[in-house]
Amino acid sequence: QVQLQESGPGLLNHSQTLTLTCDVSGGSINSASFYWSWIRQSPGKGLEWIGRIHVTGSTAYNPSLRSRVSLTMDTSKNQFSLRLTSVTAADTAVYYCGRGPTGYYDTRGDHHYSGVDAWGPGTSVIVS
Amino acid sequence: QSVLTQPPSVSGAPGQRVTISCSGSTGNIGTNTVHWYQQVPGAAPKLLTSSSHLRPSGVPDRISASKSGMSASLAIGGLQSDDEGDYFCAAWDDSLIAYVFGSGTKITVL
């Protein structure tokens, strides 16, 4: 059973760069079968998808964050990372890493997306 | 402002059936699988089910999802106190090239 664990600084100052890492165990991020995502939740608010990355290097980002965010993978460490530049108080949130969403074809040739089927416990980030 | 629209709250008595709606557009719900997540206070969200009817192991069959056009629904039958929490719909959006979430619905068991 795959498990994910986020790590990073809990507190940053305005305009600094946030870097978070997600350690994956019980499964390989080297698998072509999955994308890996970052998702955040501001205090008392809903969920916001930040972006996803695949072992091929393919990435996709939330249009509202695209100019400040980048995702990378380190397959030797079985981890992937988030880098968010020029943070403000609006970036204060709990940050989650997860597996998915990933597109696939079923036996009839119909295309579907799997959801984010595994999540880390989340790590709180406060920007002062 | 969320791309997918959900009611802020729904409630029901134990044993009742409740449904949560999720409204989107052609580029997301109209085209792609809709996923539903449950989040209880202090915990990470958990994938419940999807409109393709795939349900992770451990999720009871009294929880089901459906989709029609640009709207989706989550139904929970035999409501239990453990069902209290926040529920989010989500789908890939082909126009935004992004995964979008609903605004969330809080379920209260009376």
Coordinates of C-alpha atoms in Angstrom, one line a residue, chain B residues 23-109:
Chain B
S23 CA -22.4 21.4 -11.3
G24 CA -19.7 22.0 -13.9
S25 CA -19.3 22.5 -17.6
T26 CA -18.6 20.7 -20.9
G27 CA -14.9 20.8 -20.4
N28 CA -14.9 19.1 -17.0
I29 CA -17.9 17.1 -15.8
G30 CA -19.4 17.0 -19.3
T31 CA -16.3 15.1 -20.6
N32 CA -14.4 13.5 -17.8
T33 CA -14.8 11.3 -14.7
V34 CA -16.0 13.0 -11.6
H35 CA -14.4 12.0 -8.3
W36 CA -15.7 12.4 -4.8
Y37 CA -13.7 12.9 -1.7
Q38 CA -14.6 12.9 2.0
Q39 CA -12.7 14.9 4.5
V40 CA -13.2 14.7 8.3
P41 CA -11.7 17.4 10.5
G42 CA -8.0 17.3 11.0
A43 CA -7.5 14.6 8.3
A44 CA -6.5 14.5 4.7
P45 CA -9.2 13.9 2.1
K46 CA -10.0 10.4 1.1
L47 CA -11.2 9.2 -2.3
L48 CA -14.7 7.8 -2.0
T49 CA -15.9 7.0 -5.4
S50 CA -16.2 8.2 -9.0
S51 CA -18.7 8.5 -11.8
S52 CA -17.0 5.6 -13.5
H53 CA -18.3 3.6 -10.5
L54 CA -14.9 2.6 -9.3
R55 CA -15.0 2.5 -5.5
P56 CA -11.8 2.0 -3.5
S57 CA -11.8 -1.0 -1.2
G58 CA -13.4 -0.3 2.1
V59 CA -15.9 2.2 0.8
P60 CA -19.4 0.7 1.4
D61 CA -21.8 0.2 -1.5
R62 CA -24.4 2.5 0.2
I63 CA -22.2 5.3 -1.3
S64 CA -22.7 5.8 -5.0
A65 CA -22.0 8.4 -7.7
S66 CA -23.7 9.3 -10.9
K67 CA -23.3 11.8 -13.7
S68 CA -25.6 13.3 -16.3
G69 CA -24.5 16.0 -18.7
M70 CA -22.7 18.7 -16.9
S71 CA -23.8 17.7 -13.4
A72 CA -22.9 14.9 -11.0
S73 CA -24.3 13.6 -7.8
L74 CA -23.1 11.7 -4.8
A75 CA -25.6 9.6 -2.8
I76 CA -25.2 8.3 0.7
G77 CA -27.8 5.9 1.9
G78 CA -28.3 4.7 5.4
L79 CA -26.7 7.8 6.8
Q80 CA -24.5 7.2 9.8
S81 CA -22.7 9.6 12.3
D82 CA -19.4 8.5 10.6
D83 CA -20.6 10.2 7.4
E84 CA -20.3 13.7 8.9
G85 CA -17.6 15.7 7.2
D86 CA -16.9 17.8 4.1
Y87 CA -17.4 16.3 0.7
F88 CA -15.7 17.6 -2.5
C89 CA -16.3 16.7 -6.1
A90 CA -13.5 17.0 -8.6
A91 CA -12.8 16.4 -12.3
W92 CA -10.1 17.0 -14.9
D93 CA -10.8 20.1 -16.9
D94 CA -9.8 19.8 -20.6
S95 CA -10.1 23.6 -21.2
L96 CA -8.0 24.6 -18.2
I97 CA -5.7 21.5 -18.5
A98 CA -6.1 21.3 -14.7
Y99 CA -7.8 19.2 -12.0
V100 CA -10.6 21.3 -10.5
F101 CA -12.4 20.9 -7.2
G102 CA -15.9 21.8 -6.1
S103 CA -16.5 24.3 -3.3
G104 CA -17.3 21.5 -0.8
T105 CA -20.4 20.4 1.0
K106 CA -20.7 19.8 4.7
I107 CA -22.9 16.8 5.7
T108 CA -24.5 17.0 9.1
V109 CA -26.2 14.0 10.7

